[in-house]
mmCIF file of C-alpha atoms and ligand atoms in Angstrom:
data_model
loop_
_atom_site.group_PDB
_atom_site.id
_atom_site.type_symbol
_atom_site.label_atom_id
_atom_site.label_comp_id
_atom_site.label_asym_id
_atom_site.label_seq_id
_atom_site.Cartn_x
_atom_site.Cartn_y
_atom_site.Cartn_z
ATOM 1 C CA UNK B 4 -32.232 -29.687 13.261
ATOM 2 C CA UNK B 5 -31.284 -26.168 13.236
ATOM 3 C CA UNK B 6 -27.437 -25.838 11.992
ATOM 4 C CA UNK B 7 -25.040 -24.996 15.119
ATOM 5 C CA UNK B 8 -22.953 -21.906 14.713
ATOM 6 C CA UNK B 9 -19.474 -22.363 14.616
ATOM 7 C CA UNK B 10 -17.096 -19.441 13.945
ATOM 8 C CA UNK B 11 -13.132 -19.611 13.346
ATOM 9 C CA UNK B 12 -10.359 -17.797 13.787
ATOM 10 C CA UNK B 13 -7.282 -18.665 11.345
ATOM 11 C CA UNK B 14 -4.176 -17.073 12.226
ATOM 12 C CA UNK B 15 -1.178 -17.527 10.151
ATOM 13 C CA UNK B 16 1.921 -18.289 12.693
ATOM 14 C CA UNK B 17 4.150 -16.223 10.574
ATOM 15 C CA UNK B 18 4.591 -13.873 13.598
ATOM 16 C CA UNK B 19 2.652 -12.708 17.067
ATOM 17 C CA UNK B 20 -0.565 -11.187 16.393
ATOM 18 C CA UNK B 21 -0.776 -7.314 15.913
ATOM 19 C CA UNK B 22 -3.352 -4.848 16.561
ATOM 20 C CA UNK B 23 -5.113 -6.302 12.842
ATOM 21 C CA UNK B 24 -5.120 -9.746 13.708
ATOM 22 C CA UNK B 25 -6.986 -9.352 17.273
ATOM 23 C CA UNK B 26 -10.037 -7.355 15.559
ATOM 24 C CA UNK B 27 -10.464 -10.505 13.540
ATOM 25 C CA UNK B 28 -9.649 -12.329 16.393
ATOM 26 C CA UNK B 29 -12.217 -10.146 18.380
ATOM 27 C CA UNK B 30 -15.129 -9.839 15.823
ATOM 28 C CA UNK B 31 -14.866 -13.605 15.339
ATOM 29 C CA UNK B 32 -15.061 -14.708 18.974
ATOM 30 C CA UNK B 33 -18.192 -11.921 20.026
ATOM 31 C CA UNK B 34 -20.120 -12.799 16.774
ATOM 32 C CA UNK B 35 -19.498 -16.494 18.078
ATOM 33 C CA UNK B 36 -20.933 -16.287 21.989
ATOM 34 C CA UNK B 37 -23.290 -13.700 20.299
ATOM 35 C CA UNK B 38 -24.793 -16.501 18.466
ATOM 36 C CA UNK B 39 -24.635 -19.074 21.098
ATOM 37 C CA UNK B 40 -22.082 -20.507 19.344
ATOM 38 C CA UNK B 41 -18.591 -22.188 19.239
ATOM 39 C CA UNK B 42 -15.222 -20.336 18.286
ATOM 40 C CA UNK B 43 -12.654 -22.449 16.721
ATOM 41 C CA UNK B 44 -9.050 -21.651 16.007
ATOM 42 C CA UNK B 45 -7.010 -23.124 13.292
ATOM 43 C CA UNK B 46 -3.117 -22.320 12.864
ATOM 44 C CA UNK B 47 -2.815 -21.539 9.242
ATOM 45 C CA UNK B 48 0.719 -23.094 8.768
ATOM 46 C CA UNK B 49 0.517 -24.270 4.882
ATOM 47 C CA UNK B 50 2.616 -21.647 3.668
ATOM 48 C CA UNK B 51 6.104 -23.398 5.672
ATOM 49 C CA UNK B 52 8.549 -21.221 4.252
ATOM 50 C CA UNK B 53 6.652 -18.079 5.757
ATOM 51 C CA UNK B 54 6.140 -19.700 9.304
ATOM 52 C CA UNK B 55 7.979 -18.384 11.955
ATOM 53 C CA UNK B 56 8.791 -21.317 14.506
ATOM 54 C CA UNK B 57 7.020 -21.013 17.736
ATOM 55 C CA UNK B 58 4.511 -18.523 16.550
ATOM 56 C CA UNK B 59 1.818 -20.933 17.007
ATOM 57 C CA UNK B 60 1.981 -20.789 20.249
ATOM 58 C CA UNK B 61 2.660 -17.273 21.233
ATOM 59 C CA UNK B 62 -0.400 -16.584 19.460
ATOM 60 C CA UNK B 63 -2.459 -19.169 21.211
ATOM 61 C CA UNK B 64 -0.849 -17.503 24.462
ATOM 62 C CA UNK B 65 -1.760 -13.866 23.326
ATOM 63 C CA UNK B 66 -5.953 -14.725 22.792
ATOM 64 C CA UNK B 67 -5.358 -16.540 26.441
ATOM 65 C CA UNK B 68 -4.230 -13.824 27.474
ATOM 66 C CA UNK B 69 -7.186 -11.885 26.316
ATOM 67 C CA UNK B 70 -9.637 -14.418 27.535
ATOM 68 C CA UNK B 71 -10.053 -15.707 24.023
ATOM 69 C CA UNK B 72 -10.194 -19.436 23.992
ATOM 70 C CA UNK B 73 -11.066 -21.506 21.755
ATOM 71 C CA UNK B 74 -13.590 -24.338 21.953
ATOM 72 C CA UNK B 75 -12.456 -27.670 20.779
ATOM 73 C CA UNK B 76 -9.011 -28.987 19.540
ATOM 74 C CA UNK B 77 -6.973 -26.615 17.690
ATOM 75 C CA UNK B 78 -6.471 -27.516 14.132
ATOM 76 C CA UNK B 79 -3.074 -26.944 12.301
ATOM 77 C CA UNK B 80 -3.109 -26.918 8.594
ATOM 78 C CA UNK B 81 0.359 -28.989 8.233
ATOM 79 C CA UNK B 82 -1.314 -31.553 9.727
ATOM 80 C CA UNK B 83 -3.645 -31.669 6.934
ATOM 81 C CA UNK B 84 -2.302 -33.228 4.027
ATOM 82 C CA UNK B 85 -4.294 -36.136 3.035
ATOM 83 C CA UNK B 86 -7.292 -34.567 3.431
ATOM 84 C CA UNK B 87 -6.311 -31.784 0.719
ATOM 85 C CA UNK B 88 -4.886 -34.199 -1.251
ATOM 86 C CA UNK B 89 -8.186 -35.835 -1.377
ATOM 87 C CA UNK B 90 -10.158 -32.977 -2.307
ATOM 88 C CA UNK B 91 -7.931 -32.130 -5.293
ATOM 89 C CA UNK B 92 -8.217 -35.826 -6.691
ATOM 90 C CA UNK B 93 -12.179 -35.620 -5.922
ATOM 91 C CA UNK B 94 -11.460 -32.101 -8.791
ATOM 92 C CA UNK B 95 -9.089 -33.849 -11.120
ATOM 93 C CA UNK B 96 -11.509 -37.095 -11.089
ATOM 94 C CA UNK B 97 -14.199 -34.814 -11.995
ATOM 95 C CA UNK B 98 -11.856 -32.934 -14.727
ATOM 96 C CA UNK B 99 -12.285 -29.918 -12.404
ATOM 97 C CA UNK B 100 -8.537 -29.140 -11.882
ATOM 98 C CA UNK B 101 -5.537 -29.120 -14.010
ATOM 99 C CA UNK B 102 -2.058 -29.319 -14.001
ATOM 100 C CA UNK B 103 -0.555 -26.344 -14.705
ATOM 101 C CA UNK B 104 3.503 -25.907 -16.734
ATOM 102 C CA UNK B 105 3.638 -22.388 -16.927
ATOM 103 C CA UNK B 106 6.060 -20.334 -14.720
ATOM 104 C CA UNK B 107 5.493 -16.826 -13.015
ATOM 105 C CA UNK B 108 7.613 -14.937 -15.567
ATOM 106 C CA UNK B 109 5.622 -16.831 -18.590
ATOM 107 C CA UNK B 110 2.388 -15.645 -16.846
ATOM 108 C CA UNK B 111 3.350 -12.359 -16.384
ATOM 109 C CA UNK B 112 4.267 -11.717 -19.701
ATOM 110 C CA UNK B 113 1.220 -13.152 -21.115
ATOM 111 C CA UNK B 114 -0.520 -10.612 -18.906
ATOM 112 C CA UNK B 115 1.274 -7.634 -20.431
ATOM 113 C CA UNK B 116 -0.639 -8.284 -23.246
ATOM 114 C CA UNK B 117 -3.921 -8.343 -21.267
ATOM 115 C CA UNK B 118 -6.090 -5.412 -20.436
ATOM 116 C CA UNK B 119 -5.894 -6.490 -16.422
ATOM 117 C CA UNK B 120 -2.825 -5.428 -14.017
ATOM 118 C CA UNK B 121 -4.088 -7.722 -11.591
ATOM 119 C CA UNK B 122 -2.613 -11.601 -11.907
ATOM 120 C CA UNK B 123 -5.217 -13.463 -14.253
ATOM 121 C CA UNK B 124 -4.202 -16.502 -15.613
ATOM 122 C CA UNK B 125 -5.034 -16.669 -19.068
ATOM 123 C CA UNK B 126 -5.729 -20.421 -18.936
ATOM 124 C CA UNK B 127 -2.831 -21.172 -21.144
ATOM 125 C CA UNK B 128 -2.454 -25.042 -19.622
ATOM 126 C CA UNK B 129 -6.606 -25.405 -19.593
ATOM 127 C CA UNK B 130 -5.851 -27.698 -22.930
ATOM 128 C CA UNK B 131 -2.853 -29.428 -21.944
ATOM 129 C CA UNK B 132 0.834 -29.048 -20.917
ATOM 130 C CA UNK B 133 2.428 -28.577 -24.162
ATOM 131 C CA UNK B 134 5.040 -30.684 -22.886
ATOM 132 C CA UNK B 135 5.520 -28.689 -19.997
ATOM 133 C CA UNK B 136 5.861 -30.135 -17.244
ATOM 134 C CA UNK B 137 3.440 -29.786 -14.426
ATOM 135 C CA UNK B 138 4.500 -27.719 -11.590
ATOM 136 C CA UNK B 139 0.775 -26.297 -9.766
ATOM 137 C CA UNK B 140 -2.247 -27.478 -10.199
ATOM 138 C CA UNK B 141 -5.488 -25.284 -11.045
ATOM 139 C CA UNK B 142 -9.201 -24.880 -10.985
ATOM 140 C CA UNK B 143 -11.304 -24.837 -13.993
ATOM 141 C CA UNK B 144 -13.407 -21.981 -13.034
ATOM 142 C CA UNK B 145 -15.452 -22.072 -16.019
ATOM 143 C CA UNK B 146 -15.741 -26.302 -16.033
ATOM 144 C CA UNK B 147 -16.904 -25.969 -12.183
ATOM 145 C CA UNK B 148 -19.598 -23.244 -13.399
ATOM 146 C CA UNK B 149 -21.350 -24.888 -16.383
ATOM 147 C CA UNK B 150 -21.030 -28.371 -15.134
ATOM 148 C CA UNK B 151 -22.872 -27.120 -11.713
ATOM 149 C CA UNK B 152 -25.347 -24.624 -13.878
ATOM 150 C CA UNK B 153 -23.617 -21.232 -11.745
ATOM 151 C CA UNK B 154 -23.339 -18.194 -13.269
ATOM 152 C CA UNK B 155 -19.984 -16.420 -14.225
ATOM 153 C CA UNK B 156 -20.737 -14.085 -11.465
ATOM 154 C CA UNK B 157 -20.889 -14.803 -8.074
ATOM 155 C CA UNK B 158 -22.732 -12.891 -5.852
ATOM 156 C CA UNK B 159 -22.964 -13.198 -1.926
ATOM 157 C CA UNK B 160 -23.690 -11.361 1.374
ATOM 158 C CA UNK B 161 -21.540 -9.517 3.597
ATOM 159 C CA UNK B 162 -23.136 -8.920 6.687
ATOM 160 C CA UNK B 163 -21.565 -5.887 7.034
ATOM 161 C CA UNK B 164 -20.709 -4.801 3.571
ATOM 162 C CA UNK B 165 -23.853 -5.855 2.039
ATOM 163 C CA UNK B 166 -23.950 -7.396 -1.442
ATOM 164 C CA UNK B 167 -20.852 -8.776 -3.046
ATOM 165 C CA UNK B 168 -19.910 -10.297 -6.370
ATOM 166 C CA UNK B 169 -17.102 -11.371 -8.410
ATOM 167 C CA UNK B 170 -16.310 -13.013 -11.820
ATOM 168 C CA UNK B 171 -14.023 -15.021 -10.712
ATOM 169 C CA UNK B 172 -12.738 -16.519 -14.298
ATOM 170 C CA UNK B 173 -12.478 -12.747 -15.693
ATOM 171 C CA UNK B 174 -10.915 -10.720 -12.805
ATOM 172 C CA UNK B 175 -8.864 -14.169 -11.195
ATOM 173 C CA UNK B 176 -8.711 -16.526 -13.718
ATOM 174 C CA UNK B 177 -8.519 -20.533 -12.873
ATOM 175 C CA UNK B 178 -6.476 -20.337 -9.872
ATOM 176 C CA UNK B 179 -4.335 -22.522 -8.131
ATOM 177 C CA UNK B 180 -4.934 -25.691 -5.896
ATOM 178 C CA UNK B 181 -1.663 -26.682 -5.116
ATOM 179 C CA UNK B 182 1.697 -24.404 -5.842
ATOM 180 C CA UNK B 183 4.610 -25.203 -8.246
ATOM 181 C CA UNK B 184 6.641 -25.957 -4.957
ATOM 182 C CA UNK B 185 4.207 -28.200 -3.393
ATOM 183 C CA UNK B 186 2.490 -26.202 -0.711
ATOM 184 C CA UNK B 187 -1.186 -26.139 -1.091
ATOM 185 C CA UNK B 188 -2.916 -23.394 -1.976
ATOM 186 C CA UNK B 189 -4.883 -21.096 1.099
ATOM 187 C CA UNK B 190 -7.806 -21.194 -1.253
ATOM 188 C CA UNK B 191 -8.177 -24.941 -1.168
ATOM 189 C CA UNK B 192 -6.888 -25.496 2.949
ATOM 190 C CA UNK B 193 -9.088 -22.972 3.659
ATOM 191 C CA UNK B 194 -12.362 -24.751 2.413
ATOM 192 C CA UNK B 195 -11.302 -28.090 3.310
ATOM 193 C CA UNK B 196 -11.006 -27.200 6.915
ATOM 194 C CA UNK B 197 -14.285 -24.404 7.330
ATOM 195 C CA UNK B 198 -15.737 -27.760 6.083
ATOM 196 C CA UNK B 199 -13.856 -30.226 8.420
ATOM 197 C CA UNK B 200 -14.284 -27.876 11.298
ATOM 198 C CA UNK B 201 -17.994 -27.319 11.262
ATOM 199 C CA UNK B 202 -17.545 -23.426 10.216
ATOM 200 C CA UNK B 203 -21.082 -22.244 9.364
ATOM 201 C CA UNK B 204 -19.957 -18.395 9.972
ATOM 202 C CA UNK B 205 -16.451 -16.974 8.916
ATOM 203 C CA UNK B 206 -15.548 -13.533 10.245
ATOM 204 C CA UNK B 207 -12.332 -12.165 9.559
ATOM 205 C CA UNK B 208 -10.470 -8.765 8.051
ATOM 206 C CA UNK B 209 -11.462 -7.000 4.998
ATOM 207 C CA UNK B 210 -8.134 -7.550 3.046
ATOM 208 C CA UNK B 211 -9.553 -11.312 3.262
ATOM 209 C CA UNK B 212 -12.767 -10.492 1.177
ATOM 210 C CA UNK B 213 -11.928 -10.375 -2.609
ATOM 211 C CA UNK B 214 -11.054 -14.464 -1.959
ATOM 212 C CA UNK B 215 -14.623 -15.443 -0.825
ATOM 213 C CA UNK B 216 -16.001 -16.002 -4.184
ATOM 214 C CA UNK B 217 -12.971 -18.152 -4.790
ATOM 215 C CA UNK B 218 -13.678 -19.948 -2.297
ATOM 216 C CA UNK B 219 -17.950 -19.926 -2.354
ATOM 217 C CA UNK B 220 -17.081 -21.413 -5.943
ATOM 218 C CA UNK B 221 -14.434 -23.783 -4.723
ATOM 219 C CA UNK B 222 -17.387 -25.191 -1.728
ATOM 220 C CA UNK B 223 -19.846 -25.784 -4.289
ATOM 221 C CA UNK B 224 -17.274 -27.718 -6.497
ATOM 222 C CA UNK B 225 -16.673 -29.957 -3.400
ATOM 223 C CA UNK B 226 -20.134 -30.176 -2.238
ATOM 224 C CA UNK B 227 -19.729 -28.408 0.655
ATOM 225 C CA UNK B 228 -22.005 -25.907 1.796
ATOM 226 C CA UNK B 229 -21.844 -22.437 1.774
ATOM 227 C CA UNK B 230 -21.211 -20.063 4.537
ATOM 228 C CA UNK B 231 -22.409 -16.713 6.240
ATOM 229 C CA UNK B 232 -19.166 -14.279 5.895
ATOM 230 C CA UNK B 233 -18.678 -10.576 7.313
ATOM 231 C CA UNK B 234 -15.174 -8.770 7.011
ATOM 232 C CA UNK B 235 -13.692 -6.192 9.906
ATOM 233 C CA UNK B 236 -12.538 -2.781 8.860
ATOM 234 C CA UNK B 237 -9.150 -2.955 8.544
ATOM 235 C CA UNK B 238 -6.805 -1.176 10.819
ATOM 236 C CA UNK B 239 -4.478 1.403 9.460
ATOM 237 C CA UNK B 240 -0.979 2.439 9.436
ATOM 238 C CA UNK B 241 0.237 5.501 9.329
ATOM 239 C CA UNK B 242 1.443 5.617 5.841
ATOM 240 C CA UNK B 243 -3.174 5.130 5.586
ATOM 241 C CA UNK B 244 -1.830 0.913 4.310
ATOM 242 C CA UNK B 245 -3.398 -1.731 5.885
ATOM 243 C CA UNK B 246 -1.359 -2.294 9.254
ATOM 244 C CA UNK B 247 0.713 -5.722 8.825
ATOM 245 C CA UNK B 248 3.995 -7.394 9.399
ATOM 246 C CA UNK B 249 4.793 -6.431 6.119
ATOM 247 C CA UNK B 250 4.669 -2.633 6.647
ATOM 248 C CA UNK B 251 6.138 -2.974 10.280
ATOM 249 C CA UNK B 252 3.514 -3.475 12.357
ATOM 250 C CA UNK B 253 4.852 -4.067 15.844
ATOM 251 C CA UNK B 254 3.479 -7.324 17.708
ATOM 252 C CA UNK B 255 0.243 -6.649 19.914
ATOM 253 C CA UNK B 256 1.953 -5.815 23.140
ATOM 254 C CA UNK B 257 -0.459 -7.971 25.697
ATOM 255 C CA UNK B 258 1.425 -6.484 29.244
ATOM 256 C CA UNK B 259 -2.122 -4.489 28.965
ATOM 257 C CA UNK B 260 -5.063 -6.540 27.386
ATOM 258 C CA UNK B 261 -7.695 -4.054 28.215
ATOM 259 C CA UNK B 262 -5.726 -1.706 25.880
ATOM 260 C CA UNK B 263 -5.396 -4.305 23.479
ATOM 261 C CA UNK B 264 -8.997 -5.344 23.279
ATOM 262 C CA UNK B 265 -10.201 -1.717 23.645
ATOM 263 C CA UNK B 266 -8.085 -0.588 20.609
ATOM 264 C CA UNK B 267 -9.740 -3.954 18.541
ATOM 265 C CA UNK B 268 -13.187 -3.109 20.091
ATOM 266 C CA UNK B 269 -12.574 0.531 18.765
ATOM 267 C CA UNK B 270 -11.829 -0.425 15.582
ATOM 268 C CA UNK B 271 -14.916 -1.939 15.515
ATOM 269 C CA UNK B 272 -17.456 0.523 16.235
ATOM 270 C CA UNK B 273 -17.959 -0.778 19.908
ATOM 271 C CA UNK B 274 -18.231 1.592 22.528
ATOM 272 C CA UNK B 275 -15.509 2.031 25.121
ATOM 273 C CA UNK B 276 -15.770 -0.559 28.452
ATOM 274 C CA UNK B 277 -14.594 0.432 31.477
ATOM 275 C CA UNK B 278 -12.502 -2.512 33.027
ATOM 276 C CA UNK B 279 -11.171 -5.963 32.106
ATOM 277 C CA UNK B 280 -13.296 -8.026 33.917
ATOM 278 C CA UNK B 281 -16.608 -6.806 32.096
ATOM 279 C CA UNK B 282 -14.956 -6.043 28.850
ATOM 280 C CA UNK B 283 -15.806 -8.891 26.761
ATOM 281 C CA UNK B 284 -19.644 -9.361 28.203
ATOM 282 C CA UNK B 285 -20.382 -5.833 27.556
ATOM 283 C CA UNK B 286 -18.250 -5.790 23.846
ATOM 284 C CA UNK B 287 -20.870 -8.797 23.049
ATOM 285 C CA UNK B 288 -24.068 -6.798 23.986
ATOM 286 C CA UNK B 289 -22.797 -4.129 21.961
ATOM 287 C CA UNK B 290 -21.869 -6.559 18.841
ATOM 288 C CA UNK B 291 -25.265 -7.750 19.449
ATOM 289 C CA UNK B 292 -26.746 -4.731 18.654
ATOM 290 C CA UNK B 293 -24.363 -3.972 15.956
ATOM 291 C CA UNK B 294 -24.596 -6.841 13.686
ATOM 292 C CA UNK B 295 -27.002 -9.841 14.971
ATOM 293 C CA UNK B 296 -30.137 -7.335 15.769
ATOM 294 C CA UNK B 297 -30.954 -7.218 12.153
ATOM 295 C CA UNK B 298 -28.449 -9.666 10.229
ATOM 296 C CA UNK B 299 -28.367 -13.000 9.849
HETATM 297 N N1 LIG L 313 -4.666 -17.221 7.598
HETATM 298 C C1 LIG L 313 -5.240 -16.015 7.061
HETATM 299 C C2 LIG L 313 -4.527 -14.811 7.641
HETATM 300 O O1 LIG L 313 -3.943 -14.908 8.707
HETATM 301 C C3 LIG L 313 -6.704 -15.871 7.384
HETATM 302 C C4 LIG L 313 -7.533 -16.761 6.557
HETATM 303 C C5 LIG L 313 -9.026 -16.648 6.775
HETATM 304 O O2 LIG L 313 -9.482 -16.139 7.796
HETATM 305 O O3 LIG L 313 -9.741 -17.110 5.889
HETATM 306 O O4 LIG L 313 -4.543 -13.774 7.014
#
């Protein structure tokens, strides 16, 4: 039987959505009824300390109010403990994942040393605590790859920036499951639920990309299958950053969806519509075109 598309969109509630968020938002839903398909959203809520209360809903109110709904239940990640629990003890039973003693100033100084500015973990807990004790817990990048016969690169598709690929022990390191405060990791929630949810396509912004080999690796140590991804251009600020909360990006005003959408849709390559009503059957002919003509 041929495999149903099913698309996502995973907000985190850690504010409204801004002009960013409802390209994803956008891209993900078109690419979705583009395909026939079904559009699932999933409130990203892991990270507690970061959530802002109430922001699930506003959000869920802000894609009604651009005629974005989603199909099925919505899913909220703190809802989803046992079932990332579980996949981390599948990991440990298969000596895939670690605990981990070190702290963030014991990492970073073991990095000044290293060639890389980025945050690699040096593996420093990959033979033991040390009698440390454990605070996160972490992949064994390099256990997961010769055990399953992958290489230490891994390559994959963007459908709209073409071929990809990452060495994920050299330029990441073995990174973390679940955090020294408890919280589980995005990488692992993230996989767990595409899986849970039936996501066969994920579509989502550009700044997300660099953690889909993370994340290809972490669905083949799980046995889950691998998905189709595409990133959005990202939308800028003025200062040329990447437009988010962090940076002051104001909250998508939605008095005037058309505007909204047509700013998203713009971002996007799509051409201009002309009223609401139309907007989101002629945005999918256009996607159409765009990135389902000749892509998978
Ligand atoms: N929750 C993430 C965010 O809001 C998105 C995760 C994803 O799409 O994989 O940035």
């Amino acid at each position: 039987m041929a495999e149903v598309y099913t698309g996502r969109f995973a907000p985190s509630p850690t504010g409204l959505l801004h002009p960013g968020s409802l390209v994803a938002a956008l891209a993900s839903w078109l690419d979705a009824q583009s395909h026939g398909g079904q559009w699932r959203v999933r409130i990203e809520d892991v990270d507690t300390p970061r959530c802002v209360p109430q922001a699930d809903q506003a959000i869920l109110q802000q894609l009604a109010a651009c005629g974005l709904t989603p199909d099925g239940p919505v899913l909220w990640q703190s809802q989803r403990g046992d079932a990332y629990a579980a996949a981390l003890q599948s990991l440990v039973n298969q000596g895939w994942a670690y605990p981990c003693g070190c702290s963030r100033k014991e990492i970073e100084s073991a990095q000044a040393v290293a060639r890389h500015s980025a945050a690699i973990y040096p593996g420093t807990c990959r033979e033991g605590l040390q009698g440390k004790p454990a605070r996160a817990w972490r992949l064994n990048v390099q256990a997961v790859q010769t055990a399953l016969g992958l290489p230490d690169v891994t390559h994959w598709h963007d459908r709209r920036l073409g071929a990809q690929q990452q060495n994920v022990g050299q330029d990441v390191g073995d990174f973390v499951l679940r955090r020294a405060d408890g919280l589980w990791a995005y990488q692992l929630a993230v996989v767990v639920d595409d899986a849970a949810q039936g996501v066969t396509h994920v579509v989502r912004g550009q700044d997300l990309a660099d953690n889909t080999a993370r994340q290809i690796l972490l669905q083949h140590a799980l046995g889950l299958p691998t998905l189709q991804y595409l990133h959005t251009p990202l939308v800028l600020g003025a200062d040329g950053e990447k437009l988010s909360k962090q940076n002051g990006a104001l909250a998508l005003d939605l008095s005037d969806p058309f505007w909204a959408l047509g700013q998203a849709a713009q971002v996007l390559g799509l051409p201009a519509q002309t009223s609401l009503t139309n907007f989101l059957t002629q945005a999918q002919a256009s996607w159409t075109r765009l990135f389902i003509s000749h892509t998978s």
